[in-house]
Short mmCIF file of C-alpha atoms in Angstrom, two decimals:
data_model
loop_
_atom_site.label_atom_id
_atom_site.label_comp_id
_atom_site.label_asym_id
_atom_site.label_seq_id
_atom_site.Cartn_x
_atom_site.Cartn_y
_atom_site.Cartn_z
CA MET A 1 0.02 -0.03 0.04
CA ALA A 2 2.95 2.35 0.69
CA THR A 3 3.70 2.89 -2.89
CA SER A 4 0.09 3.08 -4.12
CA PRO A 5 -1.31 6.49 -4.97
CA ARG A 6 -3.63 8.08 -2.52
CA PRO A 7 -5.52 11.19 -3.73
CA SER A 8 -4.86 14.20 -1.70
CA ALA A 9 -6.11 17.74 -1.53
CA ALA A 10 -3.14 18.86 -3.56
CA ASP A 11 -4.58 16.91 -6.56
CA ALA A 12 -7.64 18.85 -6.36
CA ASP A 13 -7.05 21.23 -9.28
CA ALA A 14 -9.80 20.40 -11.77
CA THR A 15 -7.61 20.68 -14.91
CA GLY A 16 -5.19 17.77 -14.78
CA PRO A 17 -6.00 14.25 -15.88
CA ALA A 18 -7.94 12.10 -13.41
CA ILE A 19 -5.61 9.25 -13.75
CA GLU A 20 -2.01 9.34 -14.88
CA LEU A 21 0.17 6.33 -15.56
CA ARG A 22 3.92 6.86 -16.31
CA GLY A 23 6.15 3.96 -17.26
CA VAL A 24 4.08 1.63 -15.07
CA THR A 25 5.23 -1.98 -15.18
CA LYS A 26 4.24 -5.10 -13.19
CA THR A 27 6.59 -8.03 -12.69
CA TYR A 28 5.30 -11.08 -11.02
CA ARG A 29 7.21 -12.82 -8.25
CA THR A 30 8.11 -15.51 -10.69
CA GLY A 31 10.03 -12.92 -12.79
CA THR A 32 7.54 -12.71 -15.70
CA LEU A 33 6.82 -9.20 -16.93
CA ALA A 34 3.08 -9.04 -16.94
CA LEU A 35 2.59 -5.44 -17.90
CA GLY A 36 4.09 -2.46 -19.46
CA PRO A 37 5.75 -0.22 -19.55
CA VAL A 38 2.40 1.75 -19.96
CA ASP A 39 1.87 5.43 -20.30
CA LEU A 40 -1.71 6.63 -20.12
CA ASP A 41 -3.65 9.73 -19.28
CA ILE A 42 -7.30 9.50 -18.54
CA ASP A 43 -9.24 12.74 -18.39
CA ARG A 44 -11.88 13.75 -15.79
CA GLY A 45 -15.28 12.49 -16.76
CA GLU A 46 -13.94 10.26 -19.51
CA PHE A 47 -15.15 6.79 -20.19
CA VAL A 48 -12.22 4.69 -21.27
CA SER A 49 -12.10 0.91 -22.00
CA LEU A 50 -9.01 -1.26 -21.68
CA LEU A 51 -9.44 -3.97 -24.25
CA GLY A 52 -7.24 -6.92 -24.51
CA PRO A 53 -6.96 -10.71 -24.50
CA SER A 54 -7.10 -12.63 -21.12
CA GLY A 55 -3.84 -12.36 -19.25
CA CYS A 56 -2.72 -9.15 -20.81
CA GLY A 57 -2.36 -7.44 -17.36
CA LYS A 58 -5.40 -5.11 -17.84
CA SER A 59 -6.96 -6.23 -14.67
CA THR A 60 -3.64 -5.77 -12.90
CA ALA A 61 -3.44 -2.24 -14.27
CA LEU A 62 -6.89 -1.58 -12.83
CA ARG A 63 -5.97 -3.02 -9.44
CA MET A 64 -2.91 -0.82 -9.39
CA ILE A 65 -4.91 2.30 -10.15
CA ALA A 66 -7.22 1.28 -7.15
CA GLY A 67 -4.25 0.90 -4.92
CA LEU A 68 -5.03 -2.86 -4.38
CA ALA A 69 -1.68 -3.74 -5.94
CA ALA A 70 1.64 -1.80 -6.28
CA PRO A 71 3.40 -1.23 -9.58
CA SER A 72 6.90 -2.80 -9.90
CA SER A 73 8.14 0.45 -11.41
CA GLY A 74 6.71 3.63 -12.74
CA ARG A 75 4.26 6.18 -11.22
CA ILE A 76 0.45 6.32 -10.88
CA GLU A 77 -1.26 9.56 -9.96
CA VAL A 78 -4.91 9.70 -9.15
CA GLY A 79 -6.57 13.10 -8.89
CA THR A 80 -9.88 13.83 -7.38
CA ALA A 81 -12.05 16.84 -8.01
CA SER A 82 -13.46 17.85 -4.74
CA PRO A 83 -12.85 17.58 -0.99
CA ARG A 84 -14.59 14.57 0.39
CA GLY A 85 -17.22 14.33 3.02
CA ARG A 86 -17.67 11.43 5.40
CA GLY A 87 -18.33 8.17 3.51
CA GLU A 88 -17.37 9.66 0.21
CA HIS A 89 -14.57 7.77 -1.44
CA PRO A 90 -12.86 8.94 -4.53
CA ILE A 91 -12.40 5.50 -6.08
CA SER A 92 -14.87 2.67 -6.36
CA PHE A 93 -14.18 -0.82 -7.82
CA VAL A 94 -16.53 -3.22 -9.37
CA PHE A 95 -15.15 -6.77 -9.73
CA GLN A 96 -15.78 -9.37 -12.28
CA GLU A 97 -17.88 -11.26 -9.78
CA PRO A 98 -20.58 -9.36 -7.77
CA THR A 99 -18.38 -9.91 -4.66
CA LEU A 100 -21.21 -9.54 -2.25
CA MET A 101 -21.27 -10.69 1.36
CA PRO A 102 -23.68 -13.75 1.27
CA TRP A 103 -24.59 -13.41 4.86
CA ALA A 104 -25.86 -9.73 4.45
CA SER A 105 -28.98 -8.39 2.77
CA ILE A 106 -28.75 -6.27 -0.36
CA ARG A 107 -29.30 -3.17 1.81
CA HIS A 108 -26.44 -4.12 4.10
CA ASN A 109 -24.16 -5.01 1.18
CA VAL A 110 -24.65 -1.65 -0.34
CA ALA A 111 -24.35 0.06 3.06
CA LEU A 112 -20.97 -1.49 3.74
CA PRO A 113 -18.59 1.29 2.59
CA LEU A 114 -20.57 3.82 4.54
CA LYS A 115 -20.60 1.66 7.68
CA LEU A 116 -16.81 1.20 7.42
CA ALA A 117 -16.57 5.05 7.42
CA HIS A 118 -18.83 5.34 10.48
CA VAL A 119 -21.50 7.42 8.67
CA ALA A 120 -24.55 8.11 10.78
CA SER A 121 -27.25 5.44 10.30
CA ALA A 122 -29.98 7.87 9.21
CA GLU A 123 -27.74 9.19 6.48
CA ILE A 124 -26.83 5.59 5.56
CA ALA A 125 -30.49 4.63 5.07
CA ARG A 126 -31.18 7.69 3.02
CA ARG A 127 -28.19 7.27 0.66
CA VAL A 128 -28.75 3.52 0.29
CA ASP A 129 -32.41 4.00 -0.60
CA ASP A 130 -31.38 6.58 -3.13
CA VAL A 131 -28.75 4.43 -4.87
CA LEU A 132 -30.88 1.32 -4.82
CA ALA A 133 -33.64 3.33 -6.63
CA ARG A 134 -31.07 4.35 -9.19
CA VAL A 135 -30.32 0.76 -9.99
CA ASP A 136 -33.92 -0.43 -9.84
CA LEU A 137 -33.43 -2.63 -6.87
CA SER A 138 -35.65 -0.81 -4.30
CA GLU A 139 -38.01 -3.81 -3.92
CA PHE A 140 -35.15 -6.22 -3.21
CA ALA A 141 -33.43 -4.23 -0.44
CA GLU A 142 -34.16 -6.91 2.14
CA ALA A 143 -33.35 -9.91 -0.12
CA PHE A 144 -30.23 -11.88 0.20
CA PRO A 145 -27.73 -12.19 -2.61
CA ARG A 146 -28.54 -15.81 -3.34
CA GLU A 147 -32.18 -14.82 -4.02
CA LEU A 148 -31.17 -12.54 -6.99
CA SER A 149 -30.32 -13.24 -10.50
CA GLY A 150 -26.77 -12.63 -11.83
CA GLY A 151 -27.81 -9.33 -13.30
CA MET A 152 -29.41 -8.08 -10.09
CA LYS A 153 -26.29 -9.13 -8.09
CA MET A 154 -24.17 -7.06 -10.44
CA ARG A 155 -26.45 -4.11 -9.97
CA THR A 156 -26.06 -4.51 -6.24
CA SER A 157 -22.38 -4.43 -6.79
CA LEU A 158 -22.70 -1.25 -8.84
CA ALA A 159 -24.91 0.34 -6.22
CA ARG A 160 -22.25 -0.32 -3.61
CA ALA A 161 -19.69 1.31 -5.89
CA LEU A 162 -21.97 4.31 -6.34
CA VAL A 163 -22.95 4.87 -2.78
CA THR A 164 -19.69 6.49 -1.90
CA ARG A 165 -20.15 9.16 -4.67
CA PRO A 166 -16.93 8.26 -6.44
CA ASP A 167 -15.11 10.56 -8.94
CA ILE A 168 -13.56 7.40 -10.47
CA LEU A 169 -15.19 4.09 -11.14
CA LEU A 170 -13.00 1.18 -12.00
CA MET A 171 -14.68 -1.80 -13.44
CA ASP A 172 -12.94 -5.23 -14.06
CA GLU A 173 -14.89 -7.13 -16.72
CA PRO A 174 -18.01 -6.67 -14.63
CA PHE A 175 -20.65 -8.03 -16.99
CA ALA A 176 -18.68 -10.79 -18.57
CA ALA A 177 -20.76 -13.51 -16.88
CA LEU A 178 -24.15 -11.99 -17.75
CA ASP A 179 -26.28 -13.14 -20.75
CA GLU A 180 -26.45 -10.77 -23.69
CA ILE A 181 -29.94 -9.25 -23.05
CA THR A 182 -29.10 -8.49 -19.46
CA ARG A 183 -25.79 -7.12 -20.51
CA PHE A 184 -27.31 -4.79 -23.09
CA ARG A 185 -29.62 -3.40 -20.50
CA ILE A 186 -27.05 -2.98 -17.76
CA ASN A 187 -24.74 -1.34 -20.34
CA ASP A 188 -27.36 1.23 -21.11
CA ASP A 189 -28.01 1.86 -17.42
CA LEU A 190 -24.30 2.27 -16.81
CA LEU A 191 -24.02 4.86 -19.55
CA GLU A 192 -26.93 6.77 -18.04
CA LEU A 193 -25.37 6.70 -14.65
CA TRP A 194 -22.10 7.92 -16.10
CA ARG A 195 -23.68 10.85 -17.85
CA GLU A 196 -25.67 11.84 -14.78
CA LEU A 197 -22.99 11.47 -12.13
CA GLN A 198 -20.11 12.69 -14.33
CA MET A 199 -17.63 10.05 -13.13
CA THR A 200 -14.42 8.91 -14.80
CA VAL A 201 -14.94 5.35 -15.77
CA VAL A 202 -12.16 2.86 -16.60
CA PHE A 203 -13.72 -0.29 -18.00
CA VAL A 204 -11.76 -3.44 -18.57
CA THR A 205 -13.23 -5.88 -21.03
CA HIS A 206 -12.30 -8.48 -23.60
CA SER A 207 -15.30 -7.73 -25.77
CA VAL A 208 -14.80 -5.42 -28.66
CA PHE A 209 -18.57 -4.70 -29.01
CA GLU A 210 -18.93 -3.74 -25.35
CA SER A 211 -15.92 -1.52 -25.42
CA VAL A 212 -16.96 0.37 -28.60
CA TYR A 213 -20.57 0.67 -27.41
CA LEU A 214 -19.64 2.10 -24.03
CA SER A 215 -16.56 4.13 -24.26
CA GLN A 216 -15.30 7.46 -25.65
CA ARG A 217 -11.90 5.89 -25.98
CA VAL A 218 -10.73 2.34 -26.47
CA VAL A 219 -7.20 1.39 -25.51
CA VAL A 220 -6.20 -1.87 -27.21
CA MET A 221 -3.60 -3.85 -25.30
CA THR A 222 -1.18 -6.56 -26.43
CA PRO A 223 -0.95 -9.97 -24.81
CA ARG A 224 1.61 -10.41 -22.09
CA PRO A 225 3.39 -8.29 -21.43
CA GLY A 226 0.53 -5.91 -21.77
CA ARG A 227 1.41 -2.82 -23.61
CA ILE A 228 -0.73 -0.18 -25.47
CA ALA A 229 -1.03 -1.33 -29.07
CA ALA A 230 -3.57 1.27 -30.30
CA THR A 231 -6.02 3.96 -29.06
CA PHE A 232 -9.32 4.65 -30.72
CA ASP A 233 -11.56 7.65 -30.12
CA ILE A 234 -15.03 6.42 -30.58
CA ASP A 235 -17.09 8.74 -32.82
CA ALA A 236 -20.57 8.69 -31.20
CA PRO A 237 -22.60 11.04 -28.93
CA LYS A 238 -22.55 10.48 -25.21
CA GLU A 239 -26.14 9.45 -25.39
CA ARG A 240 -26.26 6.04 -27.07
CA GLY A 241 -28.95 3.32 -27.39
CA GLU A 242 -30.43 0.69 -29.63
CA GLU A 243 -30.03 2.93 -32.61
CA PHE A 244 -26.28 3.30 -32.21
CA ARG A 245 -25.88 -0.46 -31.56
CA LEU A 246 -27.60 -1.26 -34.93
CA SER A 247 -25.87 1.47 -36.89
CA ALA A 248 -23.33 0.88 -39.72
CA ASP A 249 -21.11 3.43 -37.91
CA TYR A 250 -20.95 1.22 -34.76
CA ALA A 251 -20.23 -1.91 -36.92
CA ALA A 252 -17.46 -0.10 -38.77
CA GLN A 253 -15.77 1.01 -35.59
CA CYS A 254 -16.08 -2.40 -34.09
CA ARG A 255 -14.49 -3.84 -37.16
CA GLU A 256 -11.60 -1.35 -36.87
CA VAL A 257 -10.95 -2.01 -33.19
CA SER A 258 -11.22 -5.78 -33.84
CA ARG A 259 -8.62 -5.60 -36.59
CA ALA A 260 -6.28 -3.68 -34.20
CA LEU A 261 -6.79 -6.25 -31.51
CA ALA A 262 -6.08 -9.12 -33.85
CA SER A 263 -2.89 -7.51 -35.24
CA ALA A 264 -1.84 -6.70 -31.66
CA SER A 265 -2.11 -10.30 -30.71
CA GLU A 266 -0.41 -11.45 -33.92
CA GLY A 267 2.44 -8.99 -33.48
CA ALA A 268 3.05 -10.39 -29.97
CA LEU A 269 2.97 -13.94 -31.37
CA SER A 270 5.50 -13.26 -34.15
CA THR A 271 7.93 -11.58 -31.67
CA ARG A 272 7.57 -14.53 -29.38
CA GLU A 273 8.39 -16.88 -32.31
CA ALA A 274 11.39 -14.70 -33.30
CA GLN A 275 12.74 -14.96 -29.71
CA ALA A 276 12.36 -18.73 -29.74
CA MET B 1 -36.13 -42.76 -5.02
CA SER B 2 -37.31 -44.62 -7.99
CA ALA B 3 -38.58 -47.39 -5.73
CA LEU B 4 -41.18 -45.01 -4.27
CA PRO B 5 -44.65 -45.76 -5.52
CA ALA B 6 -45.90 -43.02 -7.90
CA SER B 7 -48.57 -41.38 -5.73
CA ARG B 8 -51.48 -39.15 -6.66
CA ASP B 9 -50.77 -35.65 -8.05
CA ASP B 10 -51.45 -33.90 -4.75
CA ALA B 11 -48.89 -35.86 -2.65
CA SER B 12 -45.43 -34.27 -3.12
CA PRO B 13 -42.62 -36.82 -3.40
CA LEU B 14 -40.45 -34.59 -1.20
CA SER B 15 -42.65 -34.98 1.89
CA ALA B 16 -42.93 -38.63 1.26
CA ARG B 17 -39.12 -38.84 1.35
CA ALA B 18 -38.97 -36.76 4.49
CA GLY B 19 -41.47 -39.18 6.11
CA LEU B 20 -39.34 -42.13 5.13
CA ARG B 21 -36.28 -40.46 6.58
CA VAL B 22 -38.01 -40.40 10.00
CA ALA B 23 -39.93 -43.58 9.76
CA LEU B 24 -37.13 -45.91 8.67
CA PRO B 25 -34.74 -45.45 11.64
CA ILE B 26 -37.78 -45.81 14.03
CA VAL B 27 -38.71 -49.08 12.35
CA VAL B 28 -35.07 -50.31 12.68
CA LEU B 29 -35.04 -49.24 16.41
CA ILE B 30 -38.28 -51.09 17.20
CA ALA B 31 -37.09 -54.27 15.35
CA ALA B 32 -33.76 -54.21 17.25
CA ILE B 33 -35.47 -53.90 20.59
CA VAL B 34 -37.91 -56.72 19.80
CA ALA B 35 -35.01 -58.91 18.60
CA TRP B 36 -33.03 -58.05 21.72
CA ASP B 37 -36.01 -59.00 23.95
CA LEU B 38 -36.54 -62.25 22.05
CA VAL B 39 -32.89 -63.29 22.31
CA VAL B 40 -32.90 -62.69 25.99
CA ARG B 41 -36.20 -64.47 26.64
CA LEU B 42 -35.60 -67.50 24.35
CA ASN B 43 -32.19 -68.17 25.61
CA GLN B 44 -33.05 -67.31 29.14
CA ILE B 45 -29.92 -65.15 29.48
CA PRO B 46 -29.49 -64.04 33.11
CA PRO B 47 -29.72 -60.26 33.69
CA TYR B 48 -26.11 -60.02 35.02
CA VAL B 49 -24.98 -61.11 31.46
CA LEU B 50 -27.46 -59.37 29.26
CA PRO B 51 -30.60 -57.73 30.71
CA GLY B 52 -33.67 -57.37 28.54
CA PRO B 53 -34.90 -54.06 27.30
CA LEU B 54 -37.83 -53.98 29.71
CA LEU B 55 -35.51 -54.57 32.74
CA VAL B 56 -33.25 -51.79 31.50
CA ALA B 57 -36.32 -49.48 31.26
CA SER B 58 -37.54 -50.33 34.75
CA THR B 59 -34.04 -49.86 36.20
CA LEU B 60 -33.92 -46.47 34.52
CA ILE B 61 -37.07 -45.50 36.19
CA GLN B 62 -36.10 -47.06 39.53
CA ASP B 63 -32.73 -45.64 39.66
CA TRP B 64 -33.69 -42.32 38.23
CA PRO B 65 -32.75 -40.13 41.17
CA VAL B 66 -29.18 -41.53 41.15
CA LEU B 67 -28.78 -41.62 37.38
CA PHE B 68 -30.26 -38.23 36.86
CA GLY B 69 -27.88 -36.61 39.36
CA SER B 70 -25.05 -38.29 37.57
CA LEU B 71 -26.31 -37.15 34.22
CA LEU B 72 -26.38 -33.56 35.40
CA THR B 73 -22.80 -33.88 36.66
CA THR B 74 -21.58 -35.20 33.36
CA LEU B 75 -23.45 -32.73 31.40
CA TRP B 76 -22.18 -29.89 33.42
CA THR B 77 -18.59 -31.07 32.89
CA THR B 78 -19.20 -31.54 29.22
CA LEU B 79 -20.71 -28.00 28.93
CA GLU B 80 -17.72 -26.51 30.75
CA GLY B 81 -15.27 -28.38 28.53
CA PHE B 82 -17.30 -27.45 25.42
CA VAL B 83 -17.38 -23.79 26.27
CA ALA B 84 -13.66 -23.77 27.08
CA ALA B 85 -13.01 -25.51 23.80
CA ALA B 86 -15.20 -23.18 21.80
CA VAL B 87 -13.79 -19.97 23.37
CA GLY B 88 -10.26 -21.36 23.42
CA GLY B 89 -10.41 -22.71 19.80
CA ILE B 90 -11.93 -19.62 18.30
CA ALA B 91 -9.73 -17.19 20.23
CA LEU B 92 -6.54 -19.11 19.36
CA ALA B 93 -7.58 -19.23 15.69
CA LEU B 94 -8.20 -15.43 15.73
CA LEU B 95 -4.71 -14.85 17.31
CA PHE B 96 -3.08 -17.23 14.72
CA ASN B 97 -4.86 -15.25 11.97
CA GLN B 98 -3.53 -11.97 13.20
CA SER B 99 0.04 -13.12 13.76
CA ARG B 100 1.82 -15.59 11.52
CA LEU B 101 4.69 -15.87 14.00
CA LEU B 102 2.39 -16.95 16.73
CA GLU B 103 0.73 -19.53 14.42
CA TYR B 104 4.13 -20.97 13.41
CA SER B 105 5.31 -21.20 17.00
CA LEU B 106 2.14 -22.73 18.54
CA PHE B 107 0.30 -24.71 15.89
CA PRO B 108 2.52 -27.78 16.11
CA TYR B 109 1.81 -28.13 19.82
CA ALA B 110 -1.90 -27.94 19.19
CA VAL B 111 -1.40 -30.89 16.95
CA VAL B 112 0.61 -32.78 19.46
CA LEU B 113 -2.14 -32.23 22.06
CA GLN B 114 -4.67 -33.52 19.56
CA VAL B 115 -2.89 -36.65 18.47
CA THR B 116 -1.91 -37.78 22.01
CA PRO B 117 -4.74 -40.03 23.17
CA VAL B 118 -6.60 -38.34 25.95
CA ILE B 119 -7.07 -41.62 27.80
CA ALA B 120 -3.29 -41.64 28.24
CA ILE B 121 -3.07 -38.05 29.51
CA ALA B 122 -6.07 -38.29 31.88
CA PRO B 123 -4.23 -40.19 34.67
CA LEU B 124 -1.45 -37.68 34.61
CA LEU B 125 -3.83 -34.73 34.80
CA LEU B 126 -5.54 -36.40 37.71
CA ILE B 127 -2.29 -36.50 39.55
CA TYR B 128 -1.59 -32.76 39.06
CA LEU B 129 -4.95 -31.26 39.10
CA PRO B 130 -7.91 -31.37 41.34
CA GLN B 131 -10.35 -33.88 39.94
CA GLU B 132 -13.03 -31.48 38.78
CA THR B 133 -10.57 -29.30 36.97
CA ALA B 134 -8.83 -32.42 35.46
CA VAL B 135 -12.12 -33.67 34.00
CA ILE B 136 -12.88 -30.29 32.41
CA VAL B 137 -9.34 -30.03 31.08
CA CYS B 138 -9.70 -33.47 29.43
CA ALA B 139 -12.96 -32.45 27.79
CA TRP B 140 -11.23 -29.27 26.52
CA ILE B 141 -8.22 -31.02 25.15
CA VAL B 142 -10.29 -33.35 23.06
CA ALA B 143 -12.78 -30.78 21.91
CA PHE B 144 -10.75 -27.69 21.13
CA PHE B 145 -8.77 -28.88 18.14
CA PRO B 146 -11.58 -29.23 15.63
CA VAL B 147 -12.78 -25.72 16.68
CA LEU B 148 -9.33 -24.35 16.15
CA SER B 149 -8.61 -26.02 12.82
CA ASN B 150 -12.03 -25.37 11.45
CA THR B 151 -12.04 -21.69 12.50
CA THR B 152 -8.52 -21.29 10.95
CA LEU B 153 -9.65 -22.76 7.71
CA GLY B 154 -12.79 -20.45 7.69
CA LEU B 155 -10.67 -17.37 8.40
CA ASN B 156 -8.38 -18.23 5.54
CA SER B 157 -11.21 -18.94 3.10
CA VAL B 158 -12.38 -15.25 2.83
CA ASP B 159 -13.08 -14.12 -0.79
CA ARG B 160 -9.89 -12.38 -2.04
CA ASN B 161 -11.98 -9.64 -3.77
CA LEU B 162 -14.01 -8.84 -0.66
CA THR B 163 -10.73 -8.52 1.27
CA GLY B 164 -9.53 -6.13 -1.39
CA LEU B 165 -12.88 -4.18 -1.09
CA PHE B 166 -12.40 -3.79 2.58
CA ARG B 167 -8.95 -2.53 2.08
CA LEU B 168 -10.01 -0.10 -0.61
CA TYR B 169 -12.55 1.43 1.76
CA GLY B 170 -9.93 1.70 4.49
CA ALA B 171 -11.46 -0.81 6.85
CA SER B 172 -9.55 -1.21 10.18
CA ARG B 173 -8.28 -4.56 11.27
CA TRP B 174 -11.08 -4.74 13.84
CA GLN B 175 -13.75 -3.94 11.16
CA THR B 176 -12.31 -6.48 8.77
CA LEU B 177 -12.36 -9.15 11.48
CA LEU B 178 -15.87 -8.34 12.73
CA ARG B 179 -17.68 -7.59 9.46
CA LEU B 180 -15.79 -9.89 7.03
CA LYS B 181 -13.67 -12.68 8.54
CA LEU B 182 -15.91 -13.77 11.24
CA PRO B 183 -19.11 -13.99 9.23
CA ALA B 184 -17.22 -15.70 6.49
CA ALA B 185 -15.84 -18.21 8.91
CA LEU B 186 -19.14 -18.80 10.67
CA PRO B 187 -20.16 -21.97 8.71
CA TYR B 188 -16.79 -23.47 9.45
CA ILE B 189 -16.82 -22.48 12.99
CA LEU B 190 -20.22 -24.07 13.50
CA GLY B 191 -18.99 -27.21 11.77
CA GLY B 192 -16.14 -27.29 14.30
CA LEU B 193 -18.55 -26.76 17.18
CA ARG B 194 -20.74 -29.63 16.06
CA ILE B 195 -17.76 -32.01 16.24
CA ALA B 196 -16.64 -30.47 19.56
CA GLY B 197 -20.00 -31.02 21.26
CA GLY B 198 -19.75 -34.81 20.89
CA LEU B 199 -15.98 -34.82 21.62
CA SER B 200 -16.34 -32.89 24.90
CA LEU B 201 -18.87 -35.48 26.10
CA ILE B 202 -16.22 -38.19 25.21
CA GLY B 203 -13.53 -36.25 26.95
CA ALA B 204 -15.69 -35.93 30.08
CA VAL B 205 -16.44 -39.63 30.11
CA VAL B 206 -12.87 -40.69 29.55
CA ALA B 207 -11.72 -38.55 32.42
CA GLU B 208 -14.42 -39.79 34.70
CA ILE B 209 -13.52 -43.39 33.93
CA ALA B 210 -9.81 -42.67 34.37
CA ALA B 211 -10.57 -41.09 37.69
CA GLY B 212 -12.65 -44.25 38.33
CA SER B 213 -12.83 -45.68 41.88
CA ALA B 214 -10.13 -43.49 43.04
CA GLY B 215 -12.18 -40.33 42.56
CA ALA B 216 -15.10 -38.96 44.47
CA GLY B 217 -16.89 -38.80 41.09
CA SER B 218 -20.54 -39.03 40.60
CA GLY B 219 -20.89 -38.69 36.87
CA LEU B 220 -22.47 -41.15 34.55
CA ALA B 221 -19.23 -42.76 33.36
CA TYR B 222 -18.42 -43.20 37.09
CA ARG B 223 -21.78 -44.93 37.59
CA ILE B 224 -21.04 -47.23 34.63
CA ALA B 225 -17.63 -48.18 36.01
CA GLU B 226 -19.15 -48.65 39.53
CA SER B 227 -22.09 -50.77 38.15
CA GLY B 228 -19.55 -52.89 36.32
CA TYR B 229 -17.69 -53.71 39.50
CA ARG B 230 -20.85 -54.60 41.24
CA LEU B 231 -22.22 -56.63 38.35
CA ASN B 232 -25.29 -54.31 38.25
CA ILE B 233 -25.47 -54.73 34.56
CA PRO B 234 -29.09 -53.39 34.11
CA ARG B 235 -28.00 -50.05 35.68
CA MET B 236 -24.86 -50.02 33.48
CA PHE B 237 -27.16 -50.32 30.38
CA ALA B 238 -29.47 -47.64 31.72
CA ALA B 239 -26.59 -45.23 32.34
CA LEU B 240 -25.25 -46.01 28.79
CA LEU B 241 -28.63 -45.22 27.36
CA LEU B 242 -28.70 -41.95 29.09
CA LEU B 243 -25.16 -41.17 27.89
CA SER B 244 -25.95 -41.70 24.20
CA THR B 245 -29.17 -39.81 24.49
CA ALA B 246 -27.26 -36.88 25.88
CA GLY B 247 -24.79 -37.16 23.02
CA ILE B 248 -27.65 -37.21 20.49
CA VAL B 249 -29.39 -34.17 22.09
CA ILE B 250 -26.04 -32.22 22.10
CA TYR B 251 -25.57 -32.90 18.40
CA LEU B 252 -29.20 -32.01 17.57
CA LEU B 253 -28.94 -28.73 19.56
CA LEU B 254 -25.80 -27.76 17.73
CA ALA B 255 -27.21 -28.73 14.39
CA LEU B 256 -30.25 -26.53 15.17
CA LEU B 257 -28.09 -23.66 16.08
CA SER B 258 -26.18 -23.97 12.85
CA HIS B 259 -29.36 -24.18 10.87
CA LEU B 260 -30.84 -21.05 12.57
CA LEU B 261 -27.68 -19.08 11.96
CA LEU B 262 -27.14 -20.10 8.39
CA ARG B 263 -30.51 -20.81 6.91
CA ARG B 264 -30.89 -17.52 5.14
CA TRP B 265 -27.67 -17.50 3.25
CA HIS B 266 -25.35 -20.48 3.40
CA GLU B 267 -25.42 -23.20 0.77
CA SER B 268 -25.29 -25.96 3.45
CA ALA B 269 -28.56 -24.79 4.87
CA LEU B 270 -30.47 -24.74 1.53
CA GLY B 271 -32.66 -27.49 0.21
CA LYS B 272 -31.43 -29.55 -2.63
CA ASP B 273 -34.14 -28.17 -4.93
CA ASN B 274 -32.90 -24.64 -4.59
#
């Protein structure tokens, strides 16, 4: 934790990037270089996807931004916009699994970050109700995780991430396990929340379609060691929906990103062969 | 299952199965008692070799004041040993979880304590400790290890991402323990306690028997030993019956506790159809 970035009041100028990675690498204890070096700036309020094959270190990058893992070398700066109140946390993390406490009701799961920060119980109740309404789970507040579907569990996880009013939302392949219909719906809900709450979102995925649909910028990464192979600015309005998903424009951009992803993977393969 | 007759639409196969699960053991019990009675009657076995079930039952009623007092003594010892094992096992596991050094230094000795047969330690304990304490210590020695090892396993099985989440939100050690580790370990702890309940009864009985005629004991095991010396076999059987009933009740109580605590969320407490 010592080397991980902690946002401070000094970062509170609203002009700099929200997240700044400089020469960041991660070497596993076994000696394999998993990631980097990576240089990346993410602006405030931006929606960025990290797209790459499994094992390219994109999740590791996300964990390092969150401070859950330390980089082996390089520097990560995380800036937050405003001074924080009690129970407000600049960074939230949504895992690939819902990661809920099975012994606690949905309400208590969502309330967890606030309880850990000793927020008054009346305020906890108010904020949890509010955020549950946002993700359409008000009726299920007293249910237990096992009683909910996969999509609803993921919504709970999202609600818990939002309850701390984060500036930065980090998401690690959060919807990979959901069926397509559920995923489309939750994607639209996520976009709406992002527009409304003006968060910076870093979204890790291995789905070309999801990354193009959601983001303003797609960062394509190479297989291990994960490096940035290409960056695409997605040409679409912030407000997206079924129309965009079915448009030729969307298909064309998917094709382009897909091609970049394929060539990034091939490039890595050929260098590996050359080394052998 | 497939041997069950296909019943009318309104009868659910589940409740029929539940009925069988209760009925079958009872049928076996009745058959065994009848067979026992027949063997004794037909062979005219004298009561000091093998008393019939009716004689055991009447002895149980006749000697009830003596036996009941002994039962209470043994149960009290068991309870004390169990509580000591539960508190000691959980506390030690928590300490181990907080400090690796402590775990490395002490865990081997917990194993040593566990693998040394308690029946061999009991006479020693009876030399060094007052009898009442020695009996409780015996119950504790037998019962604490399953609590310790199960709790340790539970504390180490916490979801890695949940741990990360607690760290991200700056949870203190205490909060992580109380809100994450203990609830996550609860099913394992309860499993350990269920084993410990039966074991502490065994520990208490072993110590009482080891104390035997030398002690001023009055527990059920002491009654069994005493009845053996006096060839009062019907009373021996009656005491034995009480002892196993006590064991069953302890098990059922702990299973009920486990069910009540876990039924809303844990897989082990859910029906198979869920």
